[in-house]
PDB file of N, CA and C in Angstrom:
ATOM      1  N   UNK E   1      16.572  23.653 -27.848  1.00 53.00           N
ATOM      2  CA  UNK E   1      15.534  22.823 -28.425  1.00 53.00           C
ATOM      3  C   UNK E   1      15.709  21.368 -28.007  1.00 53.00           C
ATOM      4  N   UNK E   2      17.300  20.867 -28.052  1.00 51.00           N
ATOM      5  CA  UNK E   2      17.357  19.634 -27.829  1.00 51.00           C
ATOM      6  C   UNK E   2      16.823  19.401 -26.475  1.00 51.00           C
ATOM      7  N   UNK E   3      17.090  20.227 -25.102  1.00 51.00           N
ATOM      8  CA  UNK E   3      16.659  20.322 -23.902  1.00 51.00           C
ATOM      9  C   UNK E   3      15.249  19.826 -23.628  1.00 51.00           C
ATOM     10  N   UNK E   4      14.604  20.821 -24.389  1.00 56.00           N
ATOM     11  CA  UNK E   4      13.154  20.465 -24.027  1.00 56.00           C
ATOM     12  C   UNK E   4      12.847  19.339 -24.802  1.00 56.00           C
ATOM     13  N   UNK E   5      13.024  19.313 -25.770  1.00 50.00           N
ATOM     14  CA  UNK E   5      12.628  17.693 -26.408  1.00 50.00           C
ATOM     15  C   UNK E   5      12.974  16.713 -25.607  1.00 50.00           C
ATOM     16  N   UNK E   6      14.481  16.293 -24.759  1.00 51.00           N
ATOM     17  CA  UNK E   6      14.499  15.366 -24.084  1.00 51.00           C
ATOM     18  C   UNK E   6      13.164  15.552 -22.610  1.00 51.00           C
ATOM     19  N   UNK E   7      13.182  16.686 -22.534  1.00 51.00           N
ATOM     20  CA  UNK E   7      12.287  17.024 -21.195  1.00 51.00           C
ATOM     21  C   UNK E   7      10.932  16.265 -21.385  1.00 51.00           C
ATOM     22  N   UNK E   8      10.308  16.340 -22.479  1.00 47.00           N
ATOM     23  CA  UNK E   8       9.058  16.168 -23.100  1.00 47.00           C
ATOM     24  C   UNK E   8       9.268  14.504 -23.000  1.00 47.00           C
ATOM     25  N   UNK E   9      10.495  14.033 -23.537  1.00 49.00           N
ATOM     26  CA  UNK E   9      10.611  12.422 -23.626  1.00 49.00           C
ATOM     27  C   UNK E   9      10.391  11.762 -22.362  1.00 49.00           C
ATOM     28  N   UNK E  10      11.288  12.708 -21.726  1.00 52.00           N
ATOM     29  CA  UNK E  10      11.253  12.048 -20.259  1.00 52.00           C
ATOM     30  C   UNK E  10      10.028  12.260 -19.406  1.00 52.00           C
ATOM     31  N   UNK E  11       8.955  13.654 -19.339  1.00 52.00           N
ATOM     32  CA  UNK E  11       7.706  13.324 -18.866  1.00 52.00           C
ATOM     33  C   UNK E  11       7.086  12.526 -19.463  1.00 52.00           C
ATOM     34  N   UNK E  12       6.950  11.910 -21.082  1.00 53.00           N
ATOM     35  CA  UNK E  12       6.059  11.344 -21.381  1.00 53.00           C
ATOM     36  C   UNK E  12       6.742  10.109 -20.772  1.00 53.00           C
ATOM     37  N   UNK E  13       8.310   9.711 -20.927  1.00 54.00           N
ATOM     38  CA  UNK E  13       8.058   8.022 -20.817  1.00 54.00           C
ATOM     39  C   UNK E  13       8.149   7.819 -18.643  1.00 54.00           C
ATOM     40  N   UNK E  14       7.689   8.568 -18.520  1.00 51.00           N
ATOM     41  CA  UNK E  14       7.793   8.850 -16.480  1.00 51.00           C
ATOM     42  C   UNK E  14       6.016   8.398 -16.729  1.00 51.00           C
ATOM     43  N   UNK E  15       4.737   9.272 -17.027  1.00 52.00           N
ATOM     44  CA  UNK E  15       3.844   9.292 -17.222  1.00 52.00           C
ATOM     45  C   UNK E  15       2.993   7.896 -17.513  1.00 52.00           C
ATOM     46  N   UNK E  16       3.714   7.470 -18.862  1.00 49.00           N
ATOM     47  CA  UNK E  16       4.151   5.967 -19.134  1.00 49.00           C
ATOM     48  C   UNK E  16       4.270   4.792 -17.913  1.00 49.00           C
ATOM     49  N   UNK E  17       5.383   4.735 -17.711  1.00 46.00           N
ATOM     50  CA  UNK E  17       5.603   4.028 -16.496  1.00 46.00           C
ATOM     51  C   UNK E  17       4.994   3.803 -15.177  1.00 46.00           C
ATOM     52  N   UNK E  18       3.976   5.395 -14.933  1.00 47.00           N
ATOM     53  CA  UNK E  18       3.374   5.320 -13.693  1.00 47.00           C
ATOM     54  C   UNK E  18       2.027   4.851 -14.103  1.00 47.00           C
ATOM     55  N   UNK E  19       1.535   4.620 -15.266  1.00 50.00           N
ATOM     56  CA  UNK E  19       0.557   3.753 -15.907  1.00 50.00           C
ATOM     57  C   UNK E  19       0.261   2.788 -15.657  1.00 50.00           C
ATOM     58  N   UNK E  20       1.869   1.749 -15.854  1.00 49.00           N
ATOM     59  CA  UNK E  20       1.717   0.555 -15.528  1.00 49.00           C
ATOM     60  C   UNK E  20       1.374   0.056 -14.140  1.00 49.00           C
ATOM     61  N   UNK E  21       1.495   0.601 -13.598  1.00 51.00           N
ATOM     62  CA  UNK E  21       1.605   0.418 -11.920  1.00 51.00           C
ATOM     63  C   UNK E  21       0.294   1.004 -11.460  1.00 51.00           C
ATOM     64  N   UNK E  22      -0.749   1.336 -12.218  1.00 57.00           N
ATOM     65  CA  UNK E  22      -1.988   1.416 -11.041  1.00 57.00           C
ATOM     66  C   UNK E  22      -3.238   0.308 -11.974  1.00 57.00           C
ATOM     67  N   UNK E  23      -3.690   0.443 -10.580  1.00 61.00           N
ATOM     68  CA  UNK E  23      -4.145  -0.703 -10.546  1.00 61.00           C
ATOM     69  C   UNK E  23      -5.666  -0.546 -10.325  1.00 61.00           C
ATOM     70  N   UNK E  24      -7.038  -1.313 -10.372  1.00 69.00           N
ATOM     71  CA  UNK E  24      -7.901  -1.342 -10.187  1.00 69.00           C
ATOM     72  C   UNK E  24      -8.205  -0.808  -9.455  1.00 69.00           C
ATOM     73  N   UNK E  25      -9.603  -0.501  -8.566  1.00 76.00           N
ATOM     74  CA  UNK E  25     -10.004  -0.010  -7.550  1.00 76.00           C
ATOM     75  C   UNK E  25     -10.660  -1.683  -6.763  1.00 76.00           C
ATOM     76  N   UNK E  26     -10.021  -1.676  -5.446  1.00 77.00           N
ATOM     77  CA  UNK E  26     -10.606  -3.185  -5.016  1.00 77.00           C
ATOM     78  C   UNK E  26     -11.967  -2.012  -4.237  1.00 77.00           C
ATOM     79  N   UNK E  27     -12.683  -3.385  -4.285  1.00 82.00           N
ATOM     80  CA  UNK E  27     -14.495  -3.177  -3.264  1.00 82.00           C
ATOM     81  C   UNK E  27     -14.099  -3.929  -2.000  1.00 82.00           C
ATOM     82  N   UNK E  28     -14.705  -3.187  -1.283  1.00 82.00           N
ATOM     83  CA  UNK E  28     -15.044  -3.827   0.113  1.00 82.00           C
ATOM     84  C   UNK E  28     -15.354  -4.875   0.055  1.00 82.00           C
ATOM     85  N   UNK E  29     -14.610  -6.080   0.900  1.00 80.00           N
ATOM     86  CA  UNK E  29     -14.637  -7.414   0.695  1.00 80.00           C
ATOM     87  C   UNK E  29     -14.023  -8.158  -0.096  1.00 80.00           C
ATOM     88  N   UNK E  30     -13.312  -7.515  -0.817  1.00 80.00           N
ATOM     89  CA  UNK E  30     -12.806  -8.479  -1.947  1.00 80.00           C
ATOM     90  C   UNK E  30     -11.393  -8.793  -1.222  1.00 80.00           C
ATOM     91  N   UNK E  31     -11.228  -9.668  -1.501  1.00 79.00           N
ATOM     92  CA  UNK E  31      -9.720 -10.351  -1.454  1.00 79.00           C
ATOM     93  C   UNK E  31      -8.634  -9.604  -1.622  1.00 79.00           C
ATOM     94  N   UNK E  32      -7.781  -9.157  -0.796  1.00 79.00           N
ATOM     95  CA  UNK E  32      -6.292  -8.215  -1.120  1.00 79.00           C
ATOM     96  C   UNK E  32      -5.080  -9.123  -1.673  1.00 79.00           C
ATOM     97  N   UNK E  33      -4.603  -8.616  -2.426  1.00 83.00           N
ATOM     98  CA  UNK E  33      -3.658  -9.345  -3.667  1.00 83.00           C
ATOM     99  C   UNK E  33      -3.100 -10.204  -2.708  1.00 83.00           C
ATOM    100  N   UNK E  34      -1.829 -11.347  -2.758  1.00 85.00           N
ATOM    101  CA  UNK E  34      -0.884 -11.422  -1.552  1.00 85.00           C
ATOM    102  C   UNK E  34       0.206 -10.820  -2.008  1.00 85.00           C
ATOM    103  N   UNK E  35       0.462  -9.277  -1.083  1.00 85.00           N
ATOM    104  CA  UNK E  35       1.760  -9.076  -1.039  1.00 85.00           C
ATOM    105  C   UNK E  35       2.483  -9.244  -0.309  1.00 85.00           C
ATOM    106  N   UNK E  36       3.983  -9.132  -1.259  1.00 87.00           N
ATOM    107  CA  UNK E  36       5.009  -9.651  -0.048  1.00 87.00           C
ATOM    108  C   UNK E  36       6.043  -8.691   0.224  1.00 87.00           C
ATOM    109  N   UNK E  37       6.278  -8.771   1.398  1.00 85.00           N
ATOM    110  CA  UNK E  37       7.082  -8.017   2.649  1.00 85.00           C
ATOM    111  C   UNK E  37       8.470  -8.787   3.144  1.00 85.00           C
ATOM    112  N   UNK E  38       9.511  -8.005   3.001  1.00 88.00           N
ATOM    113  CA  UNK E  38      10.668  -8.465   3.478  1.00 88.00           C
ATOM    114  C   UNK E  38      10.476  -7.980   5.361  1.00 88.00           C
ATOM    115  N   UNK E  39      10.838  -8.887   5.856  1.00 84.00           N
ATOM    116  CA  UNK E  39      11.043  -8.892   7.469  1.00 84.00           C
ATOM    117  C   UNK E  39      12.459  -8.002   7.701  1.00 84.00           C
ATOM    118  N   UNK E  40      12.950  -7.284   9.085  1.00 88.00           N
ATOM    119  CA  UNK E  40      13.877  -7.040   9.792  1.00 88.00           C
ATOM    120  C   UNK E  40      14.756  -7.710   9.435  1.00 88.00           C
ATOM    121  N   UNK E  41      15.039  -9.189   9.253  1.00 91.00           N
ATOM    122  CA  UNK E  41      15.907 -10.332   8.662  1.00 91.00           C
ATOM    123  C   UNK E  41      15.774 -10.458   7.409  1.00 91.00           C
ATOM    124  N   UNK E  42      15.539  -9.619   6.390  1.00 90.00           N
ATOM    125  CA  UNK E  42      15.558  -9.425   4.982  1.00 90.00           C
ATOM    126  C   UNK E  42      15.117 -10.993   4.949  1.00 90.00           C
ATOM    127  N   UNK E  43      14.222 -11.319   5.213  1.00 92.00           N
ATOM    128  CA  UNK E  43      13.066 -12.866   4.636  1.00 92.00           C
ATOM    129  C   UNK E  43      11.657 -12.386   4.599  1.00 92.00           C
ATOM    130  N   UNK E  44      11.637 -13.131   2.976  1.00 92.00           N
ATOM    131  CA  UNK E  44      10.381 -12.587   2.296  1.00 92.00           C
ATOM    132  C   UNK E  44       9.088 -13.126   3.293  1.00 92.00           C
ATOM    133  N   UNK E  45       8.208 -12.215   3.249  1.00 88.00           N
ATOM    134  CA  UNK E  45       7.043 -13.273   3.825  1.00 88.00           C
ATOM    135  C   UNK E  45       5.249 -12.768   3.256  1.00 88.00           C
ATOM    136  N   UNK E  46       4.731 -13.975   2.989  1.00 88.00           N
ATOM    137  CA  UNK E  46       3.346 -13.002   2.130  1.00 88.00           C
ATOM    138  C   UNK E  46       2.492 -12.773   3.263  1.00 88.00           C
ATOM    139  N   UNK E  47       1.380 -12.044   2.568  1.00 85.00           N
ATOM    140  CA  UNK E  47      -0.060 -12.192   3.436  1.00 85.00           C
ATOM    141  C   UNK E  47      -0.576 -12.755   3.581  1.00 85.00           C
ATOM    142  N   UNK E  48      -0.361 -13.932   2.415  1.00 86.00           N
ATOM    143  CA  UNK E  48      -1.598 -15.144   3.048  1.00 86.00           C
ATOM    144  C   UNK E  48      -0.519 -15.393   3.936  1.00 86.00           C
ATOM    145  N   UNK E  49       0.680 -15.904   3.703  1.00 86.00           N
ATOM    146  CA  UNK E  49       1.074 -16.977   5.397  1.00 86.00           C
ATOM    147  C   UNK E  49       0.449 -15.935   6.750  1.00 86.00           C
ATOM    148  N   UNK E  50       0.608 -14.223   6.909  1.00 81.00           N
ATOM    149  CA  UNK E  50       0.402 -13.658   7.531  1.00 81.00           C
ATOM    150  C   UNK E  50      -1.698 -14.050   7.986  1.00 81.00           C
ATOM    151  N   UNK E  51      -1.878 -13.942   7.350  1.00 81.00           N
ATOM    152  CA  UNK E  51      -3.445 -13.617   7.343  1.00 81.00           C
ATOM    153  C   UNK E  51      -3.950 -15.206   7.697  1.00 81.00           C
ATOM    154  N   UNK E  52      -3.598 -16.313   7.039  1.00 80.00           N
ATOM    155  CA  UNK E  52      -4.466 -17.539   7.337  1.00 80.00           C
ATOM    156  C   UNK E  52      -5.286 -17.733   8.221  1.00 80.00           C
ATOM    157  N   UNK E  53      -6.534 -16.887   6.917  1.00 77.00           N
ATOM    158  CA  UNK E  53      -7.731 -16.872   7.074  1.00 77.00           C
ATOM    159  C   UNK E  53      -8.434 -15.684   8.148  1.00 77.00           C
ATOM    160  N   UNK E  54      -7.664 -15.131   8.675  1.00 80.00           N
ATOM    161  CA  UNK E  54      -8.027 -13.958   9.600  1.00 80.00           C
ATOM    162  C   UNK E  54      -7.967 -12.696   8.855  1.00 80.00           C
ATOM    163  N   UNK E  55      -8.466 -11.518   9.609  1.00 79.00           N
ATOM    164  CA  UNK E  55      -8.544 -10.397   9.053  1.00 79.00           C
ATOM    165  C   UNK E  55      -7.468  -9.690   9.480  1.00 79.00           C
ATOM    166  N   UNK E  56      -7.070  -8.879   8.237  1.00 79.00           N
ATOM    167  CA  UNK E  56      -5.627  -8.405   8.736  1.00 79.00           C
ATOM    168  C   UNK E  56      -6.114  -7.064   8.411  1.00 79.00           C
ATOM    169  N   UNK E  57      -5.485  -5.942   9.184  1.00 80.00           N
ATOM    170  CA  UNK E  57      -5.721  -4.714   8.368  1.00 80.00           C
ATOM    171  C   UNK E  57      -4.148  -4.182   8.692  1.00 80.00           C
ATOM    172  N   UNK E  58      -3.668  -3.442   7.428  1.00 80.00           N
ATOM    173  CA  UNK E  58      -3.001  -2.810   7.037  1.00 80.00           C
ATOM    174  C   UNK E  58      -2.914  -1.521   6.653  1.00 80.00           C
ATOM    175  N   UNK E  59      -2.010  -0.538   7.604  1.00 82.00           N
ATOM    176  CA  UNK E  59      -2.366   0.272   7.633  1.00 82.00           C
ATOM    177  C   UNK E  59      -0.454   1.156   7.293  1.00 82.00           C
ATOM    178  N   UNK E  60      -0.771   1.494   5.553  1.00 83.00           N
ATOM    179  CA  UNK E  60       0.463   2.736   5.557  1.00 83.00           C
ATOM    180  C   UNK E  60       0.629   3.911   5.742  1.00 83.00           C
ATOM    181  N   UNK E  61       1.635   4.172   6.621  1.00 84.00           N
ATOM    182  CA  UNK E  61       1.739   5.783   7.233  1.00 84.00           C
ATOM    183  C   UNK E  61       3.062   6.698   7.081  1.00 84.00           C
ATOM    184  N   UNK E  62       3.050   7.463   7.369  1.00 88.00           N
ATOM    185  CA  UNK E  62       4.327   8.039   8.271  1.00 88.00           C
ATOM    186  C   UNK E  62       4.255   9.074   8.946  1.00 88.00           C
ATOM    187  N   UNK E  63       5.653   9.256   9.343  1.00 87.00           N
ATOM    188  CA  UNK E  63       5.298   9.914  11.123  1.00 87.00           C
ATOM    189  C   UNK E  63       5.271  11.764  10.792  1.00 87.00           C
ATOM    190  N   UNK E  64       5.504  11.888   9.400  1.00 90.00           N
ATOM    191  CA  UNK E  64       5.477  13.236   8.797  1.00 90.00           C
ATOM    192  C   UNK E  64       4.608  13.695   8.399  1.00 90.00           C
ATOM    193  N   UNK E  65       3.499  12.529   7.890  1.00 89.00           N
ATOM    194  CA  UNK E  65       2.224  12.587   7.126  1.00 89.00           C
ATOM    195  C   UNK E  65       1.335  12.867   8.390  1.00 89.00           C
ATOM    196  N   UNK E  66       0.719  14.463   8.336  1.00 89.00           N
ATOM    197  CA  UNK E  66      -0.658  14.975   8.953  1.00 89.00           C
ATOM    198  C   UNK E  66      -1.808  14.275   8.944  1.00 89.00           C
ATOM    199  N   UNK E  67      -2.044  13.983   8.010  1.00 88.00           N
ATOM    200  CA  UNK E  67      -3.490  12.881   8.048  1.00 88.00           C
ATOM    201  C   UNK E  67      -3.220  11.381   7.896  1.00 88.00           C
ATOM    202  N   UNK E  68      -2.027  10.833   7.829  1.00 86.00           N
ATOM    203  CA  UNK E  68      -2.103   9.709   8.700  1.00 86.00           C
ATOM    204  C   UNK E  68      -1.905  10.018   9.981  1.00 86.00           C
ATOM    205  N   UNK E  69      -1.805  10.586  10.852  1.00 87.00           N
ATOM    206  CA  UNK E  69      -1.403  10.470  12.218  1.00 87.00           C
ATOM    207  C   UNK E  69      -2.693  10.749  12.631  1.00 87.00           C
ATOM    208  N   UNK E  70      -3.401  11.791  11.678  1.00 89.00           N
ATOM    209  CA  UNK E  70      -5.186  12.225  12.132  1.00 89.00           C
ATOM    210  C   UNK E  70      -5.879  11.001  11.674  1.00 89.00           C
ATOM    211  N   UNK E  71      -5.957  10.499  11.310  1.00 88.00           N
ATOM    212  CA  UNK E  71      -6.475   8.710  11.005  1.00 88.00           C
ATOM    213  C   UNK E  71      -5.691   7.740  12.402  1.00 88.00           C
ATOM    214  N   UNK E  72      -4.615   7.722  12.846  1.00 88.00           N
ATOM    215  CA  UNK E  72      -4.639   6.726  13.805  1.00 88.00           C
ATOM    216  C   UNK E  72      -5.992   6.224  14.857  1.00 88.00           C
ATOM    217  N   UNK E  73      -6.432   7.192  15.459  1.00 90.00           N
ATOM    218  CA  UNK E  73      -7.235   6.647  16.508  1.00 90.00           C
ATOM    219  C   UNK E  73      -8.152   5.896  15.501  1.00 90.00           C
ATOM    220  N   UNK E  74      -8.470   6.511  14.086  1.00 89.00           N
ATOM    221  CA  UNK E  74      -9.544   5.456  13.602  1.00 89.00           C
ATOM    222  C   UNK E  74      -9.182   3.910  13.403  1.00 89.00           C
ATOM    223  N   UNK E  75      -8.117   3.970  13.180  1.00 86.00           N
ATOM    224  CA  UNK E  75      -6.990   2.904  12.909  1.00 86.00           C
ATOM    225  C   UNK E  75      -7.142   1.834  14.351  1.00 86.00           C
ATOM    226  N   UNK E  76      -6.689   2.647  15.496  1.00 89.00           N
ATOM    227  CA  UNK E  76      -6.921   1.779  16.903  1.00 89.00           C
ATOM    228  C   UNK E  76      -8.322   1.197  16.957  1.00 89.00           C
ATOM    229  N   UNK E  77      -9.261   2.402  16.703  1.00 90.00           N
ATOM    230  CA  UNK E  77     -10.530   1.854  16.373  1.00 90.00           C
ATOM    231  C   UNK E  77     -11.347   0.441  16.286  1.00 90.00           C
ATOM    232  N   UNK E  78     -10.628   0.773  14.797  1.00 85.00           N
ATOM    233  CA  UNK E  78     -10.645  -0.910  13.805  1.00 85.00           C
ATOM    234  C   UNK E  78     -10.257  -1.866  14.625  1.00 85.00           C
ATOM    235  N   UNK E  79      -8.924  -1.512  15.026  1.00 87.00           N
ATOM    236  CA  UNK E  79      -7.776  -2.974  16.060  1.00 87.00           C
ATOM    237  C   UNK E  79      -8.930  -2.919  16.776  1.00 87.00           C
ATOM    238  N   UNK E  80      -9.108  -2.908  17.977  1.00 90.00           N
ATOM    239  CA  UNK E  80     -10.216  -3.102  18.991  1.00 90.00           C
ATOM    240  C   UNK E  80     -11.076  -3.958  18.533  1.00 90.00           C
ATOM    241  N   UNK E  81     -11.895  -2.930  17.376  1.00 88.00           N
ATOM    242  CA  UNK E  81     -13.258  -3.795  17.112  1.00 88.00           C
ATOM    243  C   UNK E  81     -13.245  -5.167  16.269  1.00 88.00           C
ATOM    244  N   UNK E  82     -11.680  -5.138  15.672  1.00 84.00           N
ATOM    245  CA  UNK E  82     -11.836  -6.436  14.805  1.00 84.00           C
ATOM    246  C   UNK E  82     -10.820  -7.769  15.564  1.00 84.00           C
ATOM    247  N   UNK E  83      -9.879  -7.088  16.250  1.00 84.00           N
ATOM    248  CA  UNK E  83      -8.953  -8.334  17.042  1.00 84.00           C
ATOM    249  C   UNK E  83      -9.044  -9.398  17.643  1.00 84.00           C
ATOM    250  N   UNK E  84     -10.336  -9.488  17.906  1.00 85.00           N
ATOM    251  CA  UNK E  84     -10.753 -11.127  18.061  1.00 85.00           C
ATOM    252  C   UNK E  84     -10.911 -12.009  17.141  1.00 85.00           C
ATOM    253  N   UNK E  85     -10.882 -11.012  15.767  1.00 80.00           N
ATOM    254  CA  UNK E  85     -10.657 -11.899  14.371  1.00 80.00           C
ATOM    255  C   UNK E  85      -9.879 -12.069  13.680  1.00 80.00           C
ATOM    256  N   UNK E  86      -8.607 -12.012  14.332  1.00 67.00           N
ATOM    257  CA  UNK E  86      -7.314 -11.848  13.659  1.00 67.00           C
ATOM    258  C   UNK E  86      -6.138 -11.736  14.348  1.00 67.00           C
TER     259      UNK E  86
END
């Protein structure tokens, strides 16, 4: 009994926690938060210093994930058509 009661505690306060962490739905066009990214040289760096004023697109993947890798060419796509603006 004690088992599952902690089990129950722990999905609810997991459930809990992944609460806090989502977030709105942004619209097309709107402004992307500035997040920040540690560099190769563990130094922080945001998006605005990255972006000033250009269009950045950001794109998360990995090399395991099937449909990100089936999304790249759309991805090159984008680069092409937007890289004179950014």
């Amino acid at each position: 009994m004690k088992k599952i009661l902690l089990a129950v505690l722990a999905a609810i306060s997991l459930q809990t926690a992944d609460a806090q962490y989502q977030n709105e739905k942004m619209e097309v066009g709107q402004e992307a938060p500035d997040l920040a990214f540690l560099n190769p040289q563990d130094k922080e760096i945001k998006l605005s210093e990255i972006a000033d004023g250009k269009i950045v697109l950001l794109d998360f993947w990995a090399s395991w994930c099937g449909p990100c890798r089936k999304s790249n060419p759309h991805v090159v796509e984008m680069y092409e058509k937007y890289k004179s603006q950014g």
